[in-house]
Amino acid sequence: MTFREQLLRELPRLLREDPALRQAVLELVRPYFAERQVTEDRFERMFEELRHMREESERRWQQQLEEWERRWQQHQEEWQQWREESERRWQQQLEEWERRWQQHQEEWQQWREESERRWQQQLE
């Protein structure tokens, strides 16, 4: 077994049992790693930023949803107005056609009566 293999096998136990050795190893590796509090502070800032981004995103989605609902309502109202106006115009057109039809019928009836009267006169 090489020294390295033996060190890797024994080091965890030695670090648990020997505080002075643990402190010495920490001092050796400290320049290569951020301190625990610094790392936790970084994570806290990242989590806070993520929370802020999520809240902002939710706020924007809510605004967009409200805008879409407002536009939908507006389109519904415009559609309803258009439909009512179309129905009103259609009803007016029907009334006009009925009036003209009635007028044509009356004119036809008058013409027929006049034609019959003339026919009768001719026969007499």
PDB file of N, CA and C in Angstrom, residues 47-99:
ATOM      1  N   PHE A  47     -30.583  33.433  -3.616  1.00  0.00           N
ATOM      2  CA  PHE A  47     -31.977  33.067  -3.338  1.00  0.00           C
ATOM      3  C   PHE A  47     -32.863  34.306  -3.292  1.00  0.00           C
ATOM      4  N   GLU A  48     -32.345  35.382  -2.722  1.00  0.00           N
ATOM      5  CA  GLU A  48     -33.109  36.631  -2.655  1.00  0.00           C
ATOM      6  C   GLU A  48     -33.342  37.189  -4.059  1.00  0.00           C
ATOM      7  N   GLU A  49     -32.308  37.114  -4.881  1.00  0.00           N
ATOM      8  CA  GLU A  49     -32.442  37.579  -6.265  1.00  0.00           C
ATOM      9  C   GLU A  49     -33.439  36.711  -7.037  1.00  0.00           C
ATOM     10  N   LEU A  50     -33.363  35.411  -6.848  1.00  0.00           N
ATOM     11  CA  LEU A  50     -34.322  34.513  -7.502  1.00  0.00           C
ATOM     12  C   LEU A  50     -35.748  34.803  -7.031  1.00  0.00           C
ATOM     13  N   ARG A  51     -35.921  35.021  -5.733  1.00  0.00           N
ATOM     14  CA  ARG A  51     -37.249  35.351  -5.201  1.00  0.00           C
ATOM     15  C   ARG A  51     -37.763  36.652  -5.812  1.00  0.00           C
ATOM     16  N   HIS A  52     -36.893  37.642  -5.895  1.00  0.00           N
ATOM     17  CA  HIS A  52     -37.269  38.920  -6.488  1.00  0.00           C
ATOM     18  C   HIS A  52     -37.655  38.741  -7.968  1.00  0.00           C
ATOM     19  N   MET A  53     -36.867  37.952  -8.698  1.00  0.00           N
ATOM     20  CA  MET A  53     -37.167  37.706 -10.109  1.00  0.00           C
ATOM     21  C   MET A  53     -38.500  36.975 -10.257  1.00  0.00           C
ATOM     22  N   ARG A  54     -38.764  36.014  -9.385  1.00  0.00           N
ATOM     23  CA  ARG A  54     -40.028  35.275  -9.443  1.00  0.00           C
ATOM     24  C   ARG A  54     -41.204  36.217  -9.157  1.00  0.00           C
ATOM     25  N   GLU A  55     -41.055  37.055  -8.142  1.00  0.00           N
ATOM     26  CA  GLU A  55     -42.127  38.002  -7.814  1.00  0.00           C
ATOM     27  C   GLU A  55     -42.371  38.965  -8.969  1.00  0.00           C
ATOM     28  N   GLU A  56     -41.289  39.448  -9.573  1.00  0.00           N
ATOM     29  CA  GLU A  56     -41.414  40.367 -10.708  1.00  0.00           C
ATOM     30  C   GLU A  56     -42.091  39.666 -11.885  1.00  0.00           C
ATOM     31  N   SER A  57     -41.693  38.433 -12.121  1.00  0.00           N
ATOM     32  CA  SER A  57     -42.303  37.659 -13.204  1.00  0.00           C
ATOM     33  C   SER A  57     -43.795  37.444 -12.939  1.00  0.00           C
ATOM     34  N   GLU A  58     -44.144  37.096 -11.721  1.00  0.00           N
ATOM     35  CA  GLU A  58     -45.559  36.913 -11.368  1.00  0.00           C
ATOM     36  C   GLU A  58     -46.338  38.218 -11.536  1.00  0.00           C
ATOM     37  N   ARG A  59     -45.720  39.330 -11.134  1.00  0.00           N
ATOM     38  CA  ARG A  59     -46.373  40.639 -11.277  1.00  0.00           C
ATOM     39  C   ARG A  59     -46.625  40.948 -12.756  1.00  0.00           C
ATOM     40  N   ARG A  60     -45.619  40.686 -13.594  1.00  0.00           N
ATOM     41  CA  ARG A  60     -45.783  40.939 -15.030  1.00  0.00           C
ATOM     42  C   ARG A  60     -46.852  40.044 -15.634  1.00  0.00           C
ATOM     43  N   TRP A  61     -46.851  38.761 -15.247  1.00  0.00           N
ATOM     44  CA  TRP A  61     -47.875  37.843 -15.756  1.00  0.00           C
ATOM     45  C   TRP A  61     -49.267  38.310 -15.326  1.00  0.00           C
ATOM     46  N   GLN A  62     -49.375  38.755 -14.097  1.00  0.00           N
ATOM     47  CA  GLN A  62     -50.670  39.239 -13.610  1.00  0.00           C
ATOM     48  C   GLN A  62     -51.116  40.463 -14.398  1.00  0.00           C
ATOM     49  N   GLN A  63     -50.188  41.374 -14.648  1.00  0.00           N
ATOM     50  CA  GLN A  63     -50.523  42.552 -15.453  1.00  0.00           C
ATOM     51  C   GLN A  63     -50.953  42.140 -16.856  1.00  0.00           C
ATOM     52  N   GLN A  64     -50.234  41.206 -17.445  1.00  0.00           N
ATOM     53  CA  GLN A  64     -50.564  40.751 -18.795  1.00  0.00           C
ATOM     54  C   GLN A  64     -51.930  40.092 -18.810  1.00  0.00           C
ATOM     55  N   LEU A  65     -52.181  39.271 -17.815  1.00  0.00           N
ATOM     56  CA  LEU A  65     -53.483  38.609 -17.721  1.00  0.00           C
ATOM     57  C   LEU A  65     -54.613  39.643 -17.587  1.00  0.00           C
ATOM     58  N   GLU A  66     -54.407  40.632 -16.748  1.00  0.00           N
ATOM     59  CA  GLU A  66     -55.411  41.686 -16.590  1.00  0.00           C
ATOM     60  C   GLU A  66     -55.629  42.444 -17.894  1.00  0.00           C
ATOM     61  N   GLU A  67     -54.547  42.706 -18.625  1.00  0.00           N
ATOM     62  CA  GLU A  67     -54.659  43.390 -19.914  1.00  0.00           C
ATOM     63  C   GLU A  67     -55.435  42.533 -20.907  1.00  0.00           C
ATOM     64  N   TRP A  68     -55.113  41.226 -20.951  1.00  0.00           N
ATOM     65  CA  TRP A  68     -55.842  40.329 -21.844  1.00  0.00           C
ATOM     66  C   TRP A  68     -57.318  40.265 -21.472  1.00  0.00           C
ATOM     67  N   GLU A  69     -57.620  40.223 -20.202  1.00  0.00           N
ATOM     68  CA  GLU A  69     -59.019  40.185 -19.762  1.00  0.00           C
ATOM     69  C   GLU A  69     -59.731  41.488 -20.131  1.00  0.00           C
ATOM     70  N   ARG A  70     -59.029  42.615 -19.957  1.00  0.00           N
ATOM     71  CA  ARG A  70     -59.614  43.909 -20.311  1.00  0.00           C
ATOM     72  C   ARG A  70     -59.913  43.970 -21.806  1.00  0.00           C
ATOM     73  N   ARG A  71     -58.935  43.524 -22.613  1.00  0.00           N
ATOM     74  CA  ARG A  71     -59.145  43.531 -24.063  1.00  0.00           C
ATOM     75  C   ARG A  71     -60.263  42.570 -24.462  1.00  0.00           C
ATOM     76  N   TRP A  72     -60.310  41.412 -23.848  1.00  0.00           N
ATOM     77  CA  TRP A  72     -61.373  40.440 -24.151  1.00  0.00           C
ATOM     78  C   TRP A  72     -62.735  41.044 -23.834  1.00  0.00           C
ATOM     79  N   GLN A  73     -62.836  41.685 -22.674  1.00  0.00           N
ATOM     80  CA  GLN A  73     -64.094  42.316 -22.294  1.00  0.00           C
ATOM     81  C   GLN A  73     -64.463  43.410 -23.287  1.00  0.00           C
ATOM     82  N   GLN A  74     -63.474  44.198 -23.684  1.00  0.00           N
ATOM     83  CA  GLN A  74     -63.713  45.255 -24.660  1.00  0.00           C
ATOM     84  C   GLN A  74     -64.198  44.668 -25.982  1.00  0.00           C
ATOM     85  N   HIS A  75     -63.561  43.590 -26.442  1.00  0.00           N
ATOM     86  CA  HIS A  75     -63.989  42.949 -27.689  1.00  0.00           C
ATOM     87  C   HIS A  75     -65.391  42.365 -27.547  1.00  0.00           C
ATOM     88  N   GLN A  76     -65.674  41.813 -26.397  1.00  0.00           N
ATOM     89  CA  GLN A  76     -67.017  41.277 -26.161  1.00  0.00           C
ATOM     90  C   GLN A  76     -68.060  42.390 -26.247  1.00  0.00           C
ATOM     91  N   GLU A  77     -67.749  43.518 -25.631  1.00  0.00           N
ATOM     92  CA  GLU A  77     -68.681  44.653 -25.667  1.00  0.00           C
ATOM     93  C   GLU A  77     -68.847  45.180 -27.091  1.00  0.00           C
ATOM     94  N   GLU A  78     -67.727  45.288 -27.813  1.00  0.00           N
ATOM     95  CA  GLU A  78     -67.802  45.754 -29.205  1.00  0.00           C
ATOM     96  C   GLU A  78     -68.608  44.767 -30.048  1.00  0.00           C
ATOM     97  N   TRP A  79     -68.380  43.489 -29.841  1.00  0.00           N
ATOM     98  CA  TRP A  79     -69.117  42.462 -30.578  1.00  0.00           C
ATOM     99  C   TRP A  79     -70.608  42.569 -30.266  1.00  0.00           C
ATOM    100  N   GLN A  80     -70.930  42.753 -29.004  1.00  0.00           N
ATOM    101  CA  GLN A  80     -72.336  42.876 -28.608  1.00  0.00           C
ATOM    102  C   GLN A  80     -72.960  44.111 -29.255  1.00  0.00           C
ATOM    103  N   GLN A  81     -72.264  45.216 -29.264  1.00  0.00           N
ATOM    104  CA  GLN A  81     -72.773  46.432 -29.909  1.00  0.00           C
ATOM    105  C   GLN A  81     -72.969  46.205 -31.402  1.00  0.00           C
ATOM    106  N   TRP A  82     -71.970  45.582 -32.039  1.00  0.00           N
ATOM    107  CA  TRP A  82     -72.077  45.311 -33.464  1.00  0.00           C
ATOM    108  C   TRP A  82     -73.284  44.418 -33.741  1.00  0.00           C
ATOM    109  N   ARG A  83     -73.449  43.380 -32.920  1.00  0.00           N
ATOM    110  CA  ARG A  83     -74.566  42.456 -33.107  1.00  0.00           C
ATOM    111  C   ARG A  83     -75.905  43.170 -32.932  1.00  0.00           C
ATOM    112  N   GLU A  84     -76.019  43.982 -31.901  1.00  0.00           N
ATOM    113  CA  GLU A  84     -77.260  44.720 -31.672  1.00  0.00           C
ATOM    114  C   GLU A  84     -77.538  45.680 -32.820  1.00  0.00           C
ATOM    115  N   GLU A  85     -76.493  46.362 -33.287  1.00  0.00           N
ATOM    116  CA  GLU A  85     -76.658  47.291 -34.404  1.00  0.00           C
ATOM    117  C   GLU A  85     -77.059  46.535 -35.670  1.00  0.00           C
ATOM    118  N   SER A  86     -76.435  45.376 -35.905  1.00  0.00           N
ATOM    119  CA  SER A  86     -76.784  44.566 -37.074  1.00  0.00           C
ATOM    120  C   SER A  86     -78.230  44.096 -37.003  1.00  0.00           C
ATOM    121  N   GLU A  87     -78.621  43.654 -35.829  1.00  0.00           N
ATOM    122  CA  GLU A  87     -80.007  43.211 -35.658  1.00  0.00           C
ATOM    123  C   GLU A  87     -80.979  44.372 -35.868  1.00  0.00           C
ATOM    124  N   ARG A  88     -80.633  45.546 -35.374  1.00  0.00           N
ATOM    125  CA  ARG A  88     -81.475  46.727 -35.550  1.00  0.00           C
ATOM    126  C   ARG A  88     -81.596  47.076 -37.038  1.00  0.00           C
ATOM    127  N   ARG A  89     -80.466  47.066 -37.748  1.00  0.00           N
ATOM    128  CA  ARG A  89     -80.494  47.367 -39.181  1.00  0.00           C
ATOM    129  C   ARG A  89     -81.286  46.308 -39.943  1.00  0.00           C
ATOM    130  N   TRP A  90     -81.097  45.061 -39.577  1.00  0.00           N
ATOM    131  CA  TRP A  90     -81.824  43.986 -40.232  1.00  0.00           C
ATOM    132  C   TRP A  90     -83.322  44.153 -40.019  1.00  0.00           C
ATOM    133  N   GLN A  91     -83.703  44.499 -38.809  1.00  0.00           N
ATOM    134  CA  GLN A  91     -85.120  44.716 -38.510  1.00  0.00           C
ATOM    135  C   GLN A  91     -85.669  45.900 -39.317  1.00  0.00           C
ATOM    136  N   GLN A  92     -84.890  46.948 -39.422  1.00  0.00           N
ATOM    137  CA  GLN A  92     -85.318  48.097 -40.234  1.00  0.00           C
ATOM    138  C   GLN A  92     -85.482  47.682 -41.695  1.00  0.00           C
ATOM    139  N   GLN A  93     -84.538  46.902 -42.191  1.00  0.00           N
ATOM    140  CA  GLN A  93     -84.608  46.453 -43.577  1.00  0.00           C
ATOM    141  C   GLN A  93     -85.849  45.588 -43.793  1.00  0.00           C
ATOM    142  N   LEU A  94     -86.111  44.698 -42.848  1.00  0.00           N
ATOM    143  CA  LEU A  94     -87.312  43.866 -42.963  1.00  0.00           C
ATOM    144  C   LEU A  94     -88.584  44.715 -42.970  1.00  0.00           C
ATOM    145  N   GLU A  95     -88.617  45.676 -42.096  1.00  0.00           N
ATOM    146  CA  GLU A  95     -89.784  46.560 -42.044  1.00  0.00           C
ATOM    147  C   GLU A  95     -89.954  47.323 -43.356  1.00  0.00           C
ATOM    148  N   GLU A  96     -88.837  47.769 -43.912  1.00  0.00           N
ATOM    149  CA  GLU A  96     -88.894  48.478 -45.193  1.00  0.00           C
ATOM    150  C   GLU A  96     -89.380  47.548 -46.293  1.00  0.00           C
ATOM    151  N   TRP A  97     -88.866  46.309 -46.327  1.00  0.00           N
ATOM    152  CA  TRP A  97     -89.328  45.351 -47.336  1.00  0.00           C
ATOM    153  C   TRP A  97     -90.814  45.045 -47.156  1.00  0.00           C
ATOM    154  N   GLU A  98     -91.250  44.900 -45.938  1.00  0.00           N
ATOM    155  CA  GLU A  98     -92.670  44.626 -45.686  1.00  0.00           C
ATOM    156  C   GLU A  98     -93.532  45.808 -46.133  1.00  0.00           C
ATOM    157  N   ARG A  99     -93.059  47.014 -45.854  1.00  0.00           N
ATOM    158  CA  ARG A  99     -93.791  48.207 -46.275  1.00  0.00           C
ATOM    159  C   ARG A  99     -93.888  48.265 -47.800  1.00  0.00           C
TER     160      ARG A  99
END
